CSV table of C-alpha atoms and ligand atoms in Angstrom, one decimal:
chain,number,residue,atom,x,y,z
A,28,MET,CA,22.3,10.0,-34.9
A,29,ASP,CA,20.2,6.9,-33.9
A,30,ILE,CA,20.3,7.5,-30.1
A,31,ARG,CA,18.7,4.0,-28.3
A,32,PRO,CA,19.0,4.1,-24.7
A,33,LYS,CA,18.5,1.0,-22.9
A,34,ILE,CA,16.6,2.6,-20.1
A,35,THR,CA,13.9,5.2,-20.8
A,36,PRO,CA,15.2,8.7,-20.2
A,37,ILE,CA,13.8,11.1,-18.0
A,38,TYR,CA,11.2,13.2,-19.8
A,39,GLN,CA,11.4,16.3,-17.5
A,40,THR,CA,9.0,18.4,-19.4
A,41,SER,CA,5.8,19.7,-18.3
A,42,VAL,CA,4.4,19.8,-21.9
A,43,PHE,CA,5.0,18.6,-25.4
A,44,LYS,CA,5.1,20.0,-29.0
A,45,PHE,CA,2.6,19.6,-31.9
A,46,GLN,CA,3.7,20.1,-35.5
A,47,ASP,CA,0.4,21.3,-36.6
A,48,LEU,CA,-3.5,20.8,-36.1
A,49,THR,CA,-3.3,17.5,-37.7
A,50,GLU,CA,-0.9,16.3,-35.1
A,51,LEU,CA,-3.4,17.6,-32.4
A,52,GLU,CA,-6.3,16.0,-34.1
A,53,THR,CA,-4.3,12.6,-33.9
A,54,TYR,CA,-3.6,13.0,-30.0
A,55,PHE,CA,-7.2,13.1,-29.2
A,56,GLN,CA,-8.3,10.5,-31.8
A,57,GLU,CA,-5.9,7.8,-30.8
A,58,PRO,CA,-5.3,7.9,-27.0
A,59,GLY,CA,-1.8,6.9,-26.1
A,60,SER,CA,-0.1,7.6,-29.5
A,61,SER,CA,1.4,10.8,-28.4
A,62,TYR,CA,1.6,13.2,-25.3
A,63,MET,CA,0.4,16.9,-24.9
A,64,TYR,CA,0.8,17.9,-21.4
A,65,SER,CA,2.5,16.1,-18.6
A,66,ARG,CA,-0.4,16.5,-15.9
A,67,ASN,CA,-2.5,14.4,-18.6
A,68,GLY,CA,0.3,11.9,-19.1
A,69,ASN,CA,3.8,11.5,-19.3
A,70,PRO,CA,6.1,8.8,-20.8
A,71,ASN,CA,7.7,8.0,-17.4
A,72,SER,CA,4.6,7.8,-15.2
A,73,ASP,CA,3.1,5.8,-17.9
A,74,GLU,CA,5.8,3.4,-18.0
A,75,LEU,CA,5.5,3.0,-14.0
A,76,ALA,CA,1.7,2.4,-14.5
A,77,GLU,CA,2.2,-0.2,-17.2
A,78,ALA,CA,5.1,-2.2,-15.1
A,79,VAL,CA,2.8,-2.3,-11.9
A,80,ASN,CA,-0.3,-3.2,-14.2
A,81,LYS,CA,1.6,-6.2,-15.7
A,82,LEU,CA,2.7,-7.3,-12.4
A,83,GLU,CA,-0.8,-7.1,-11.0
A,84,GLY,CA,-2.5,-8.4,-14.1
A,85,GLY,CA,-4.7,-5.6,-14.7
A,86,ALA,CA,-6.6,-4.0,-17.6
A,87,GLY,CA,-5.1,-0.5,-17.0
A,88,ALA,CA,-3.2,1.6,-14.3
A,89,VAL,CA,-2.5,5.0,-13.3
A,90,ALA,CA,0.5,6.4,-11.4
A,91,THR,CA,-0.3,9.3,-9.0
A,92,GLY,CA,1.5,11.5,-6.6
A,93,SER,CA,1.2,9.5,-3.6
A,94,GLY,CA,-0.7,6.5,-2.1
A,95,MET,CA,-3.3,8.8,-0.6
A,96,ALA,CA,-3.9,10.2,-4.0
A,97,THR,CA,-4.5,6.7,-5.3
A,98,ILE,CA,-6.8,5.7,-2.8
A,99,PHE,CA,-8.8,9.0,-3.5
A,100,ALA,CA,-8.8,8.1,-7.2
A,101,ALA,CA,-9.9,4.7,-6.5
A,102,LEU,CA,-12.8,5.8,-4.4
A,103,MET,CA,-13.8,8.5,-6.7
A,104,ALA,CA,-13.9,6.1,-9.5
A,105,TYR,CA,-16.8,4.5,-7.9
A,106,CYS,CA,-18.4,6.6,-5.5
A,107,ARG,CA,-20.5,9.9,-5.8
A,108,ALA,CA,-22.1,12.4,-3.2
A,109,GLY,CA,-24.8,10.3,-1.3
A,110,ASP,CA,-23.1,7.0,-1.7
A,111,HIS,CA,-21.7,4.8,1.1
A,112,VAL,CA,-18.6,2.8,1.3
A,113,LEU,CA,-17.5,0.1,3.6
A,114,CYS,CA,-14.0,0.1,4.9
A,115,ALA,CA,-12.1,-2.6,6.8
A,116,ALA,CA,-11.7,-1.3,10.7
A,117,ASP,CA,-7.8,-2.5,10.7
A,118,ILE,CA,-6.6,-0.1,7.9
A,119,TYR,CA,-4.0,2.6,7.4
A,120,GLY,CA,-4.8,5.7,9.5
A,121,GLY,CA,-4.6,8.2,6.4
A,122,SER,CA,-7.3,5.9,4.5
A,123,SER,CA,-9.8,6.6,7.5
A,124,ALA,CA,-8.7,10.2,7.8
A,125,LEU,CA,-9.6,10.6,3.9
A,126,LEU,CA,-13.0,9.0,4.5
A,127,ASN,CA,-13.7,10.7,8.0
A,128,ALA,CA,-12.6,14.0,7.3
A,129,GLU,CA,-12.8,14.6,3.7
A,130,LEU,CA,-15.0,12.3,1.6
A,131,SER,CA,-17.7,12.8,4.5
A,132,ARG,CA,-17.7,16.6,3.4
A,133,VAL,CA,-18.8,15.7,-0.2
A,134,GLY,CA,-21.5,13.6,1.1
A,135,ILE,CA,-19.6,10.1,1.0
A,136,THR,CA,-20.2,8.1,4.4
A,137,VAL,CA,-18.4,5.2,5.5
A,138,THR,CA,-19.2,2.4,8.2
A,139,TYR,CA,-16.2,0.4,9.6
A,140,VAL,CA,-16.3,-3.2,9.6
A,141,PRO,CA,-14.5,-5.4,12.4
A,142,PHE,CA,-11.8,-8.0,10.9
A,143,GLU,CA,-13.9,-10.8,12.4
A,144,GLN,CA,-17.1,-9.4,10.3
A,145,LEU,CA,-15.4,-9.0,6.9
A,146,TYR,CA,-17.0,-12.1,5.3
A,147,ASN,CA,-20.4,-11.5,6.8
A,148,LEU,CA,-21.4,-7.9,5.0
A,149,GLY,CA,-25.2,-8.3,5.0
A,150,GLN,CA,-25.5,-6.3,8.3
A,151,PHE,CA,-23.5,-3.2,7.1
A,152,VAL,CA,-24.8,-3.0,3.5
A,153,GLN,CA,-27.3,0.0,2.5
A,154,PRO,CA,-28.8,0.6,-0.6
A,155,THR,CA,-26.2,3.1,-1.7
A,156,THR,CA,-23.3,1.0,-0.6
A,157,ARG,CA,-20.8,0.9,-3.4
A,158,LEU,CA,-17.5,-0.7,-2.1
A,159,LEU,CA,-15.5,-2.2,0.5
A,160,LEU,CA,-11.8,-1.0,1.0
A,161,ALA,CA,-9.3,-3.4,2.6
A,162,GLU,CA,-5.8,-4.3,3.2
A,163,THR,CA,-4.4,-7.5,1.9
A,164,ILE,CA,-2.0,-7.4,5.1
A,165,SER,CA,-3.3,-4.7,7.6
A,166,ASN,CA,-1.5,-1.8,9.1
A,167,PRO,CA,-0.1,-2.0,11.8
A,168,LEU,CA,-1.4,-5.6,13.3
A,169,LEU,CA,-0.6,-7.8,10.1
A,170,ARG,CA,-3.9,-9.2,9.7
A,171,VAL,CA,-4.3,-11.0,6.5
A,172,ALA,CA,-7.8,-10.7,4.4
A,173,ASP,CA,-8.7,-13.9,2.6
A,174,LEU,CA,-9.3,-12.0,-1.0
A,175,ARG,CA,-11.1,-14.8,-2.8
A,176,ARG,CA,-13.7,-15.1,0.1
A,177,LEU,CA,-13.8,-11.1,0.3
A,178,ALA,CA,-14.3,-10.7,-3.5
A,179,ASP,CA,-17.3,-13.4,-3.3
A,180,GLU,CA,-18.8,-11.7,-0.3
A,181,CYS,CA,-18.4,-8.3,-1.9
A,182,HIS,CA,-20.0,-9.5,-5.3
A,183,ARG,CA,-22.7,-11.2,-3.7
A,184,HIS,CA,-23.8,-7.7,-2.2
A,185,ASP,CA,-23.1,-6.1,-5.5
A,186,LEU,CA,-20.1,-4.2,-3.9
A,187,LYS,CA,-16.7,-3.5,-5.6
A,188,LEU,CA,-13.5,-4.7,-3.7
A,189,VAL,CA,-10.9,-2.1,-3.6
A,190,VAL,CA,-7.6,-3.8,-2.1
A,191,ASP,CA,-4.8,-1.7,-0.8
A,192,ASN,CA,-1.9,-4.2,-1.8
A,193,THR,CA,0.9,-2.0,-0.2
A,194,PHE,CA,2.2,-4.3,2.5
A,195,ALA,CA,1.9,-7.6,0.6
A,196,SER,CA,3.2,-6.3,-3.0
A,197,PRO,CA,2.2,-8.1,-6.1
A,198,ILE,CA,5.1,-10.5,-5.2
A,199,LEU,CA,3.2,-12.2,-2.3
A,200,THR,CA,-0.4,-11.4,-3.8
A,201,LYS,CA,-2.3,-10.4,-6.8
A,202,PRO,CA,-5.5,-9.4,-5.7
A,203,LEU,CA,-7.0,-8.9,-9.2
A,204,ASP,CA,-6.3,-12.8,-9.5
A,205,LEU,CA,-8.6,-13.2,-6.5
A,206,GLY,CA,-11.7,-11.4,-7.6
A,207,ALA,CA,-10.8,-7.7,-6.4
A,208,ASP,CA,-11.9,-5.0,-9.1
A,209,ILE,CA,-9.2,-2.4,-7.9
A,210,THR,CA,-5.8,-3.1,-6.6
A,211,LEU,CA,-3.5,-0.1,-5.4
A,212,HIS,CA,-0.2,0.8,-3.9
A,213,SER,CA,1.8,3.2,-2.0
A,214,VAL,CA,4.6,3.1,-4.5
A,215,THR,CA,6.3,5.0,-1.5
A,216,LYS,CA,6.7,1.8,0.1
A,217,TYR,CA,7.9,-1.7,-1.5
A,218,ILE,CA,7.2,-0.7,-5.4
A,219,SER,CA,10.0,1.8,-5.2
A,220,GLY,CA,11.6,0.2,-2.2
A,221,HIS,CA,14.4,2.9,-1.3
A,222,SER,CA,12.7,5.5,0.7
A,223,ASP,CA,13.3,8.1,-1.8
A,224,VAL,CA,10.0,8.3,-3.6
A,225,THR,CA,6.5,9.5,-2.8
A,226,ALA,CA,4.0,7.9,-5.2
A,227,GLY,CA,1.1,5.7,-5.9
A,228,VAL,CA,-0.4,3.4,-8.3
A,229,THR,CA,-4.0,2.2,-8.9
A,230,VAL,CA,-4.5,-0.7,-10.9
A,231,ALA,CA,-8.2,-1.5,-12.4
A,232,ALA,CA,-9.6,-5.1,-13.4
A,233,ASP,CA,-11.6,-3.5,-16.4
A,234,ALA,CA,-10.7,-1.4,-18.9
A,235,GLU,CA,-13.8,1.1,-18.3
A,236,THR,CA,-12.5,1.6,-14.6
A,237,ALA,CA,-9.1,2.1,-16.0
A,238,ALA,CA,-10.4,4.8,-18.1
A,239,ARG,CA,-12.2,6.4,-15.3
A,240,LEU,CA,-9.1,6.5,-13.0
A,241,ARG,CA,-7.3,8.4,-15.8
A,242,GLN,CA,-9.7,10.8,-16.1
A,243,ILE,CA,-9.7,11.4,-12.2
A,244,THR,CA,-6.0,11.7,-12.1
A,245,MET,CA,-5.9,14.2,-14.9
A,246,ILE,CA,-8.7,16.4,-13.7
A,247,TYR,CA,-7.9,16.6,-10.2
A,248,GLY,CA,-4.3,16.8,-10.9
A,249,LEU,CA,-3.1,13.8,-8.9
A,250,THR,CA,-0.3,13.0,-11.5
A,251,LEU,CA,3.1,11.7,-10.7
A,252,SER,CA,6.3,13.5,-11.8
A,253,PRO,CA,8.5,12.2,-14.3
A,254,MET,CA,11.7,12.1,-12.2
A,255,GLU,CA,9.7,10.2,-9.2
A,256,SER,CA,8.2,8.0,-11.9
A,257,TRP,CA,11.8,7.2,-13.0
A,258,LEU,CA,12.9,6.5,-9.7
A,259,ALA,CA,9.8,4.2,-9.1
A,260,VAL,CA,10.5,2.2,-12.3
A,261,ARG,CA,14.0,1.8,-11.2
A,262,GLY,CA,13.1,0.3,-7.8
A,263,LEU,CA,10.6,-1.7,-9.2
A,264,LYS,CA,13.1,-3.8,-11.2
A,265,THR,CA,14.4,-5.6,-7.9
A,266,LEU,CA,11.0,-5.9,-6.2
A,267,ARG,CA,11.0,-9.8,-6.6
A,268,LEU,CA,14.7,-9.9,-5.1
A,269,ARG,CA,13.9,-7.4,-2.2
A,270,VAL,CA,10.7,-8.9,-1.2
A,271,ARG,CA,12.5,-12.3,-0.9
A,272,GLU,CA,15.0,-11.0,1.4
A,273,HIS,CA,12.6,-8.7,3.3
A,274,SER,CA,10.4,-11.8,4.0
A,275,HIS,CA,13.5,-14.1,5.1
A,276,ASN,CA,15.0,-11.6,7.5
A,277,ALA,CA,11.4,-10.7,9.0
A,278,LEU,CA,10.8,-14.4,9.5
A,279,ALA,CA,14.1,-14.9,11.4
A,280,ILE,CA,13.4,-11.6,13.4
A,281,ALA,CA,9.7,-12.6,14.2
A,282,LYS,CA,11.2,-16.0,15.8
A,283,MET,CA,13.8,-14.3,17.9
A,284,LEU,CA,11.3,-11.7,19.1
A,285,GLN,CA,8.8,-14.6,19.9
A,286,GLN,CA,11.4,-15.9,22.3
A,287,HIS,CA,12.6,-12.7,24.1
A,288,PRO,CA,11.5,-12.3,27.6
A,289,ALA,CA,10.9,-8.2,27.0
A,290,VAL,CA,8.6,-8.9,24.4
A,291,ARG,CA,4.8,-9.5,25.0
A,292,ALA,CA,3.4,-10.3,21.6
A,293,VAL,CA,4.8,-10.5,18.0
A,294,TYR,CA,2.5,-9.9,15.0
A,295,TYR,CA,3.5,-11.8,11.8
A,296,PRO,CA,1.7,-13.9,9.4
A,297,GLY,CA,4.7,-16.1,8.9
A,298,LEU,CA,4.6,-17.3,12.5
A,299,PRO,CA,2.6,-20.4,12.7
A,300,GLN,CA,0.5,-19.1,15.8
A,301,HIS,CA,-0.6,-16.1,13.6
A,302,GLU,CA,-4.5,-16.5,13.3
A,303,GLN,CA,-4.4,-16.2,9.5
A,304,HIS,CA,-1.2,-18.1,9.0
A,305,ALA,CA,-2.9,-20.6,6.5
A,306,VAL,CA,-4.5,-18.1,4.4
A,307,ALA,CA,-1.2,-15.9,4.5
A,308,SER,CA,0.9,-18.9,3.4
A,309,GLU,CA,-1.4,-19.8,0.7
A,310,GLN,CA,-2.0,-16.1,-0.6
A,311,GLY,CA,1.7,-15.2,-0.5
A,312,HIS,CA,3.2,-18.5,-1.8
A,313,GLY,CA,5.2,-19.3,1.3
A,314,LEU,CA,6.5,-15.5,1.5
A,315,PHE,CA,4.9,-13.4,4.2
A,316,GLY,CA,6.8,-9.8,3.6
A,317,GLY,CA,9.1,-7.7,5.6
A,318,MET,CA,6.5,-6.1,8.1
A,319,LEU,CA,6.0,-7.0,11.6
A,320,SER,CA,5.0,-5.5,15.1
A,321,PHE,CA,5.5,-6.4,18.6
A,322,LYS,CA,4.5,-5.3,21.9
A,323,LEU,CA,6.7,-4.1,24.6
A,324,ASP,CA,5.5,-3.2,28.1
A,325,ASP,CA,2.8,-0.4,27.9
A,326,ASP,CA,5.2,2.1,29.1
A,327,PRO,CA,6.2,5.1,26.8
A,328,GLU,CA,9.7,5.0,28.7
A,329,ALA,CA,10.3,1.4,27.9
A,330,VAL,CA,9.6,2.1,23.9
A,331,SER,CA,11.7,5.5,24.1
A,332,ASP,CA,14.4,3.4,25.6
A,333,PHE,CA,14.4,0.8,23.1
A,334,MET,CA,14.2,3.6,20.2
A,335,ARG,CA,17.4,5.1,21.7
A,336,ARG,CA,19.3,2.1,22.1
A,337,VAL,CA,18.2,0.4,18.7
A,338,LYS,CA,21.0,1.3,15.8
A,339,ARG,CA,19.9,-0.6,12.7
A,340,PHE,CA,16.2,0.5,13.2
A,341,PRO,CA,15.8,4.2,13.0
A,342,PHE,CA,12.4,5.5,14.1
A,343,ALA,CA,11.4,6.7,10.5
A,344,PRO,CA,7.5,6.8,10.4
A,345,SER,CA,7.4,4.9,6.8
A,346,LEU,CA,8.1,1.5,5.7
A,347,ALA,CA,9.5,-0.9,3.0
A,348,GLY,CA,12.9,0.6,2.4
A,349,VAL,CA,15.9,-1.6,1.8
A,350,ASP,CA,17.3,-0.2,5.1
A,351,SER,CA,15.5,-1.4,8.1
A,352,SER,CA,13.3,1.2,10.2
A,353,LEU,CA,10.7,1.4,12.9
A,354,SER,CA,7.6,3.1,13.5
A,355,TYR,CA,5.2,3.8,16.3
A,356,PRO,CA,1.6,3.6,15.2
A,357,LEU,CA,0.0,4.8,18.3
A,358,GLY,CA,2.0,8.3,17.9
A,359,THR,CA,2.1,8.5,13.7
A,360,SER,CA,-0.3,6.4,11.4
A,361,HIS,CA,-3.0,5.8,13.8
A,362,ARG,CA,-2.7,8.9,16.0
A,363,ASN,CA,-6.0,10.5,14.9
A,364,LEU,CA,-8.2,7.5,15.8
A,365,THR,CA,-10.2,7.9,19.2
A,366,PRO,CA,-8.6,5.9,22.1
A,367,GLU,CA,-11.5,3.4,22.1
A,368,GLN,CA,-10.6,2.8,18.5
A,369,GLN,CA,-6.9,2.4,19.1
A,370,GLU,CA,-7.8,0.0,21.9
A,371,THR,CA,-10.1,-2.1,20.1
A,372,LEU,CA,-7.7,-2.3,17.2
A,373,GLY,CA,-5.0,-3.3,19.7
A,374,ILE,CA,-2.7,-0.3,18.9
A,375,SER,CA,-1.4,0.2,22.5
A,376,VAL,CA,1.3,2.1,24.1
A,377,GLY,CA,3.8,-0.6,23.6
A,378,LEU,CA,3.2,-1.6,20.3
A,379,VAL,CA,6.2,-1.0,17.8
A,380,ARG,CA,6.3,-1.8,14.2
A,381,LEU,CA,9.5,-3.0,12.4
A,382,SER,CA,10.0,-2.5,8.7
A,383,VAL,CA,12.7,-5.2,8.4
A,384,GLY,CA,15.0,-4.4,5.3
A,385,ILE,CA,17.5,-6.4,3.5
A,386,GLU,CA,20.5,-6.1,5.5
A,387,PRO,CA,22.6,-9.3,6.8
A,388,VAL,CA,20.0,-10.7,9.2
A,389,GLU,CA,22.3,-11.7,12.1
A,390,GLU,CA,23.3,-7.9,12.3
A,391,LEU,CA,19.9,-7.2,12.8
A,392,ILE,CA,19.1,-9.6,15.3
A,393,ALA,CA,22.2,-8.7,17.0
A,394,ASP,CA,21.1,-5.0,17.2
A,395,LEU,CA,17.6,-5.9,18.4
A,396,GLU,CA,19.0,-8.2,21.2
A,397,GLN,CA,21.2,-5.2,22.4
A,398,ALA,CA,18.5,-3.0,22.4
A,399,LEU,CA,16.1,-5.2,24.1
A,400,SER,CA,18.4,-6.3,27.0
B,514,PLP,N1,-1.6,2.5,2.4
B,514,PLP,C1,-0.8,2.0,3.3
B,514,PLP,C2,-1.0,0.6,3.5
B,514,PLP,C3,0.1,2.7,3.9
B,514,PLP,O1,0.9,2.1,5.0
B,514,PLP,C4,0.2,4.2,3.4
B,514,PLP,C5,1.2,5.0,3.9
B,514,PLP,O2,2.0,4.8,5.0
B,514,PLP,C6,-0.5,4.6,2.5
B,514,PLP,C7,-1.5,3.6,1.8
B,514,PLP,C8,-0.3,6.0,1.9
B,514,PLP,O3,0.8,6.2,1.2
B,514,PLP,P1,1.5,7.3,0.7
B,514,PLP,O4,2.1,7.9,2.1
B,514,PLP,O5,2.6,7.3,-0.3
B,514,PLP,O6,0.4,8.7,0.6
């Protein structure tokens, strides 16, 4: 029987069979021609990696068990003990925890670069500096990096540029086209898009780095499971449609919040008042994504009251699902920063982050209005 499924089946197997020693040798001599062991490679995780690689315009990619695993793989692709990295100060709290608490233990040091200094790296670079890690759109204050300028500045100092493109997604921005060396995603977010997968993907601009990423993923065991890969591939198919709706809804909500008397500030790159609105518009081709943050009074009771009243935005500390949610950076993603770092970054008691979903926007707006009233 000739079975030809339209959709790749889930290869829920940890290992594959060889007929004889010739087949084993072919596996090693012709990489990609067959599979041996799912930690080293599986058709479902390869399908996901290849799909994201194609979207991002890369030379090769690997899928990993989480966004954190993928950031780890990207940093290890370029760094060894004794090296130094630069990291944008506006960064996901998990990324700074990885650098501060873990990579420091294996002799990789870090300097954080304030957003305003990102295009002037000379003062931060040391002889051992290898790379800069930055986000296209930062978590949680939605500051937008000018990636072409950043890539030029990094390469001028012989540094690699590693871009966490999670918030933007490749629908808004393709960092490799703008000069980045690696782009990566927490697939947990927009790429899979339904809040039911934990995964990551790292994409390299060149084949040598892509091979190194595969080696790291295999040896550290960062691999993604077949089932998670399959779900992420399914989600990815609607990424373009979803990101348009997320962006459309978020812009309408940002405009409403801006007018609301209980709201002290709104952070959304789609608003003309946003400091990087022009670059965001150019890099995002007129779309600004589904993430926004806003400030209530710096009063925990006001924040908790809002959380209790709002119905369509459950407090669930992740983002980018088709269903809306909210998060609280001070208590979750950026909890481990010092109070001084939190203050410098503007992560205050009243800061709430919304992940705007694809529900009818008038329903979302009505819900926010009643919760803020
Ligand atoms: N990068 C960004 C921008 C994130 O927001 C997150 C998680 O929230 C990560 C990376 C880490 O991804 P994961 O939770 O899939 O490990």
